[in-house]
PDB file of C-alpha atoms and ligand atoms in Angstrom:
ATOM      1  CA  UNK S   1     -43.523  -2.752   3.154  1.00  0.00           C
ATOM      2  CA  UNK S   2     -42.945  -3.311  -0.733  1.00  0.00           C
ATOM      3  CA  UNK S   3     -45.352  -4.798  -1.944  1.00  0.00           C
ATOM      4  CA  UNK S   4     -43.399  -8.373  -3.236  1.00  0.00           C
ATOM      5  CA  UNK S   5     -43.212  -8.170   0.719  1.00  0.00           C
ATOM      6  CA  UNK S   6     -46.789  -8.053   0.933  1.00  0.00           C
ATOM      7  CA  UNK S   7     -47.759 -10.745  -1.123  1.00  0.00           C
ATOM      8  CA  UNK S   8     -45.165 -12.990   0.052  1.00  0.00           C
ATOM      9  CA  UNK S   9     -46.309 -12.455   3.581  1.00  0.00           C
ATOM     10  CA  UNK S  10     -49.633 -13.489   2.438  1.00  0.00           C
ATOM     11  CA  UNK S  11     -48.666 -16.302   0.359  1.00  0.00           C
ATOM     12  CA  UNK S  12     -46.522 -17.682   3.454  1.00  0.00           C
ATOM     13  CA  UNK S  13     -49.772 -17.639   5.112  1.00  0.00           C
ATOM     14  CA  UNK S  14     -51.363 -19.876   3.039  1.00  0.00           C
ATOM     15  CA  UNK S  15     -48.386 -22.464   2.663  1.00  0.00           C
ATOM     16  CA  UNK S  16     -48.385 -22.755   6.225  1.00  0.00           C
ATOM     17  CA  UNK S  17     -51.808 -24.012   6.326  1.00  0.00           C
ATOM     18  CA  UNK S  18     -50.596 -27.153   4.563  1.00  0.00           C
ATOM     19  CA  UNK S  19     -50.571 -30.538   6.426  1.00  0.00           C
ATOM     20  CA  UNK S  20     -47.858 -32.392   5.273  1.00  0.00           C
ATOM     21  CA  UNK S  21     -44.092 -31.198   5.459  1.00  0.00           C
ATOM     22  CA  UNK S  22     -42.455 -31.921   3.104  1.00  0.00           C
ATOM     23  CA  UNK S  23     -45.565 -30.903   0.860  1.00  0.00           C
ATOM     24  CA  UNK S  24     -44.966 -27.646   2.237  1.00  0.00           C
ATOM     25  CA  UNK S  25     -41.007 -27.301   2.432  1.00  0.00           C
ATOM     26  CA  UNK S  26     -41.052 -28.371  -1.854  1.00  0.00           C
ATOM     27  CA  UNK S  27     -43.893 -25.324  -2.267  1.00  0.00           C
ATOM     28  CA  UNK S  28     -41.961 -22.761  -0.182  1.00  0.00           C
ATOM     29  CA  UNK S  29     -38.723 -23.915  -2.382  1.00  0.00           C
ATOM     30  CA  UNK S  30     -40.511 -23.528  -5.534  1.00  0.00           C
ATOM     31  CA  UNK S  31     -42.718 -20.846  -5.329  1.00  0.00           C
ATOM     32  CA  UNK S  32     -39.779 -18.857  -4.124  1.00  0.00           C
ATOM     33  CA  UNK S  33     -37.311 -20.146  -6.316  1.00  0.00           C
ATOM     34  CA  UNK S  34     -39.533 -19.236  -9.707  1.00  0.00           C
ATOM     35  CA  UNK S  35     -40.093 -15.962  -8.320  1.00  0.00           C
ATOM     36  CA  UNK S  36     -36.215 -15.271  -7.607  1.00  0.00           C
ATOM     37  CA  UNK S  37     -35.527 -16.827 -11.376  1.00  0.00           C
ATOM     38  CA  UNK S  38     -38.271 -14.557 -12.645  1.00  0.00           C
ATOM     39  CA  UNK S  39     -36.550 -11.547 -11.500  1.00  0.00           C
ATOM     40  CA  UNK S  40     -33.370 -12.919 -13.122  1.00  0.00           C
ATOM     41  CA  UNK S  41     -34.992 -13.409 -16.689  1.00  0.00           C
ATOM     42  CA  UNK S  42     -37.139 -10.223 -16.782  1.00  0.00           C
ATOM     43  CA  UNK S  43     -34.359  -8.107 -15.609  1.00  0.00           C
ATOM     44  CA  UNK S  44     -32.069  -9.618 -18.422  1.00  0.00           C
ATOM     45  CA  UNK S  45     -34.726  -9.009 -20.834  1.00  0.00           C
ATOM     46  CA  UNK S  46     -35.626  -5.237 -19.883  1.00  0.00           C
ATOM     47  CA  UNK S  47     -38.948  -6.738 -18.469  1.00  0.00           C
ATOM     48  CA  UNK S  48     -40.825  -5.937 -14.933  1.00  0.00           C
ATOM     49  CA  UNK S  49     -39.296  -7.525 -12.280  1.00  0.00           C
ATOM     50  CA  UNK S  50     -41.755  -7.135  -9.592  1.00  0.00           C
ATOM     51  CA  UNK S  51     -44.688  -8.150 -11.303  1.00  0.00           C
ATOM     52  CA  UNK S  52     -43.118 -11.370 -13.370  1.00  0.00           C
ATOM     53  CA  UNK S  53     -41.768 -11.880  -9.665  1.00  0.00           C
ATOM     54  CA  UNK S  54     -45.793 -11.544  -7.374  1.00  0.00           C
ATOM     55  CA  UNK S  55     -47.237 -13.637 -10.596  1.00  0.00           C
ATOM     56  CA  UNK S  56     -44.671 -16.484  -9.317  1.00  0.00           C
ATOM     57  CA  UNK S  57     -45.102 -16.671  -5.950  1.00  0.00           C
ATOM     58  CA  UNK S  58     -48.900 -17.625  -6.700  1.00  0.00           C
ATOM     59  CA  UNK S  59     -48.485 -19.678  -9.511  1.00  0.00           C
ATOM     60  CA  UNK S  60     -48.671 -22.506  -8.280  1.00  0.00           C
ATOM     61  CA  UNK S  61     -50.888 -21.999  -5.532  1.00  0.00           C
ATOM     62  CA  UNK S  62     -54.073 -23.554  -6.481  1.00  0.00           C
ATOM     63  CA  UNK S  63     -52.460 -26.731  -6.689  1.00  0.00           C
ATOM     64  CA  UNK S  64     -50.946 -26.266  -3.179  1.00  0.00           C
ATOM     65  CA  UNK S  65     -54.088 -25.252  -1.763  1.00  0.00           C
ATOM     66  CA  UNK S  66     -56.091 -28.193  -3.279  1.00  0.00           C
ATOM     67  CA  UNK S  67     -53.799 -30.791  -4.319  1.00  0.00           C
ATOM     68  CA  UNK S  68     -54.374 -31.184  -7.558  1.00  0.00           C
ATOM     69  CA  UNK S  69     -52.769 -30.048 -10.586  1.00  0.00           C
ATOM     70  CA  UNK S  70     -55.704 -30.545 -12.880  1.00  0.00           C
ATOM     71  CA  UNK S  71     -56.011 -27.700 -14.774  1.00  0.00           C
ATOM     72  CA  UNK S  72     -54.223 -25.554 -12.427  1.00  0.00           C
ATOM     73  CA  UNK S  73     -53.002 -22.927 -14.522  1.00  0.00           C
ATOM     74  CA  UNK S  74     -56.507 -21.367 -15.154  1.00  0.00           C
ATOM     75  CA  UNK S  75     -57.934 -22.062 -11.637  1.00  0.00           C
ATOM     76  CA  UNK S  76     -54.874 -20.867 -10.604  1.00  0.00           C
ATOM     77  CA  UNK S  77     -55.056 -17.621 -12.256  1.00  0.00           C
ATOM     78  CA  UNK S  78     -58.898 -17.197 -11.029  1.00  0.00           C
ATOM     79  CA  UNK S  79     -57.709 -17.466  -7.557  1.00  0.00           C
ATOM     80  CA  UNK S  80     -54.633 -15.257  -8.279  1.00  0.00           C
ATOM     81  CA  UNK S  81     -57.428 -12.600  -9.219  1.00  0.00           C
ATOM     82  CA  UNK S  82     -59.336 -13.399  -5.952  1.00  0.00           C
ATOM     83  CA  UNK S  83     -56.653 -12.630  -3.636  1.00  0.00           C
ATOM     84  CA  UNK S  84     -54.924  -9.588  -5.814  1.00  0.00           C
ATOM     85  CA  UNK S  85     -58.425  -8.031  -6.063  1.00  0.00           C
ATOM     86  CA  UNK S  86     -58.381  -8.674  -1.927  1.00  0.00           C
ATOM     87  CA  UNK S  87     -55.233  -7.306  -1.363  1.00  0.00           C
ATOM     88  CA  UNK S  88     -55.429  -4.376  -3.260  1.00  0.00           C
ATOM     89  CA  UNK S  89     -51.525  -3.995  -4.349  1.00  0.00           C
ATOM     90  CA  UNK S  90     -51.847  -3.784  -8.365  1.00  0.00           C
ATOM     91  CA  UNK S  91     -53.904  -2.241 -10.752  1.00  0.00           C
ATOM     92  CA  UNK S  92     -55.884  -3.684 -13.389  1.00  0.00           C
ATOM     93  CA  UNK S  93     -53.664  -3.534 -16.116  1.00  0.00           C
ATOM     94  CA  UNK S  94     -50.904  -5.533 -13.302  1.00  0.00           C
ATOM     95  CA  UNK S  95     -53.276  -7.899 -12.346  1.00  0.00           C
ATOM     96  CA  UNK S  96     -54.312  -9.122 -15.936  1.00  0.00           C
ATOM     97  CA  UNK S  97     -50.640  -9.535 -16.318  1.00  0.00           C
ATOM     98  CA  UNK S  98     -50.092 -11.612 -13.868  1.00  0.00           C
ATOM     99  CA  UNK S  99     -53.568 -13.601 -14.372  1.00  0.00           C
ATOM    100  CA  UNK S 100     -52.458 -14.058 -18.084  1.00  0.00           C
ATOM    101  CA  UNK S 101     -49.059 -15.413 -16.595  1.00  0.00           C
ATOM    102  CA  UNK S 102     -50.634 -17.611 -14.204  1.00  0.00           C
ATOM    103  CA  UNK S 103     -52.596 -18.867 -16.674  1.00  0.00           C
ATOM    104  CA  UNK S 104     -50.894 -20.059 -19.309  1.00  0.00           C
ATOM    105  CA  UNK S 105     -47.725 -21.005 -17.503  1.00  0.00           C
ATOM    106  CA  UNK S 106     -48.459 -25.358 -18.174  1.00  0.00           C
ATOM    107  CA  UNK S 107     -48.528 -24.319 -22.026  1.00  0.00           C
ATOM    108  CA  UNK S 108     -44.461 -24.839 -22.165  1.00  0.00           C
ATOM    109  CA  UNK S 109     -44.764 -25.765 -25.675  1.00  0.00           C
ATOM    110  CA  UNK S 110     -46.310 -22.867 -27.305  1.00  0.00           C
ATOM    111  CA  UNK S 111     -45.216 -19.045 -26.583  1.00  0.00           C
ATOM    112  CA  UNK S 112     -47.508 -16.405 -24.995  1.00  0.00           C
ATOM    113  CA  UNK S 113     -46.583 -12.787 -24.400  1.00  0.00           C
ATOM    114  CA  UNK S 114     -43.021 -11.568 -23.406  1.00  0.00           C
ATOM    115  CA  UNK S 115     -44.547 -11.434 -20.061  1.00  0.00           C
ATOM    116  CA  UNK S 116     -46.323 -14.929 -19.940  1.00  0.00           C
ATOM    117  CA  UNK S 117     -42.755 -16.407 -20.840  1.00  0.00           C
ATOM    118  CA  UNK S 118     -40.961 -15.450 -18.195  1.00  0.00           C
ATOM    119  CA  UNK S 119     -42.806 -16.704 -15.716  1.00  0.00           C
ATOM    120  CA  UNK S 120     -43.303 -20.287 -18.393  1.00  0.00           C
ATOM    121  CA  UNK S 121     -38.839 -19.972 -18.658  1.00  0.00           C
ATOM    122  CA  UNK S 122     -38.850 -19.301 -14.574  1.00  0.00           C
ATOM    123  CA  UNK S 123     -40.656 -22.509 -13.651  1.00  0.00           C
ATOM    124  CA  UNK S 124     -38.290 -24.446 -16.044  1.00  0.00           C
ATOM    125  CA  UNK S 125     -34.892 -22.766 -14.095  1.00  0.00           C
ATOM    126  CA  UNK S 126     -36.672 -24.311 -11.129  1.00  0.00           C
ATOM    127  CA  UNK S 127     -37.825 -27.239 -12.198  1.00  0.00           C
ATOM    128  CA  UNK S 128     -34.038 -28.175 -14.569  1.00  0.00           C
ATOM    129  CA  UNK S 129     -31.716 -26.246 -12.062  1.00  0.00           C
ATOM    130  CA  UNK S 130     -32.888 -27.044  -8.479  1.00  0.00           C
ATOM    131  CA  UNK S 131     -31.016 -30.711  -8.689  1.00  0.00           C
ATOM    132  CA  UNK S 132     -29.068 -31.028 -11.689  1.00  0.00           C
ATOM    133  CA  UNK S 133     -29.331 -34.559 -11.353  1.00  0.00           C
ATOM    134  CA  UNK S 134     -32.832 -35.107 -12.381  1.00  0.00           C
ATOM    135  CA  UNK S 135     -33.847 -35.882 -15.788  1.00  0.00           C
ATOM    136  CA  UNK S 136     -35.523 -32.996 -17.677  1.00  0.00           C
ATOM    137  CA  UNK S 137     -38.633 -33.783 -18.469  1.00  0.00           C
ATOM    138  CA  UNK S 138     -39.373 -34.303 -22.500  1.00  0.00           C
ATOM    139  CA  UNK S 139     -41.518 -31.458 -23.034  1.00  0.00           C
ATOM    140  CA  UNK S 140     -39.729 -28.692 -20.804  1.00  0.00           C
ATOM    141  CA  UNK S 141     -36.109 -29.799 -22.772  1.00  0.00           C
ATOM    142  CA  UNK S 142     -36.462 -27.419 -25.786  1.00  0.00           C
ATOM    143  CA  UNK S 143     -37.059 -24.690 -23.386  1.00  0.00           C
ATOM    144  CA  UNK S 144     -34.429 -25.518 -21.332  1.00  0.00           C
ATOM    145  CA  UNK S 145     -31.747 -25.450 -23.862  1.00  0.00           C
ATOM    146  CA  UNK S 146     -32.879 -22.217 -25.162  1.00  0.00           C
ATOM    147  CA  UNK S 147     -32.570 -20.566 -22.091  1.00  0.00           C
ATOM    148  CA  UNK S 148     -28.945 -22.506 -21.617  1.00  0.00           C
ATOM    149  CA  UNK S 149     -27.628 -20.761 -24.528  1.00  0.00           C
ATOM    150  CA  UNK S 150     -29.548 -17.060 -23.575  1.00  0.00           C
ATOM    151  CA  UNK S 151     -27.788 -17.138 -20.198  1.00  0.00           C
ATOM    152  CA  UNK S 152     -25.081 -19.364 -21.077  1.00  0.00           C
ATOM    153  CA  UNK S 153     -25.058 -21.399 -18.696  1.00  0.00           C
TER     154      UNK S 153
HETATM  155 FE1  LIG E   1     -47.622 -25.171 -12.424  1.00  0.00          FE
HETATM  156 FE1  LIG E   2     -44.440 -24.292 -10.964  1.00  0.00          FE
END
């Protein structure tokens, strides 16, 4: 099993733990819709899929697990350590990238590594694209445009 595989078997496991529904049903969406939007971006931009791609499937996941969003990006990326360290499928070097993504993916207003932005630019997709007939939210709107014009869409 690749290990994308892995991790999404793993995170499935987790989601499935949550009460509610339609709780669960928006996580599954999102968490898999970020990390199919992260492969988009970081294969455009000559970046690696598969790890921009395992660092979305658990960005979020604090927050699921605990519902709450407070601070959720740095808890986030503590747990995100927890389980990679468990699961043994990256090496240091891919875990800090994915911890760094994790945890600096609410900062939509400043720019982090190549690396960190994808995953930032992947939760936008998601959050802008998945019904077009939201509003975008204020702060995510510079973002969004710039990625309009890079995929031109
Ligand atoms: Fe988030
Ligand atoms: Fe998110």
């Amino acid at each position: 099993m690749g290990r994308l595989k892995e991790l999404r078997k793993y995170v499935d496991g987790e989601l499935n733990r949550m009460d509610d529904a339609d709780e669960r049903n928006s996580a599954i969406a999102h968490l898999y819709g970020v990390s199919f939007a992260a492969t988009m971006i970081a294969r455009k931009r000559g970046l690696d899929t598969e790890i921009t791609s395992m660092a979305a499937m658990l960005h979020d996941l604090h927050a699921y697990k605990t519902g709450s969003y407070d601070e959720h990006g740095h808890k986030g990326a503590k747990l995100a350590r927890e389980i990679l360290d468990e699961l043994k499928l990256t090496d240091e070097a891919e875990t800090k990238l994915i911890c760094s993504a994790i945890y600096h993916h609410s900062d939509k207003l400043i720019t982090d590594t190549s690396m960190d932005e994808v995953l930032k630019d992947a939760d936008v997709i998601h959050h802008c694209m998945y019904d077009l007939s939201k509003t975008v939210k204020e702060k995510e709107q510079a973002r969004f445009e710039k990625l309009r014009t890079e995929f031109g869409i």
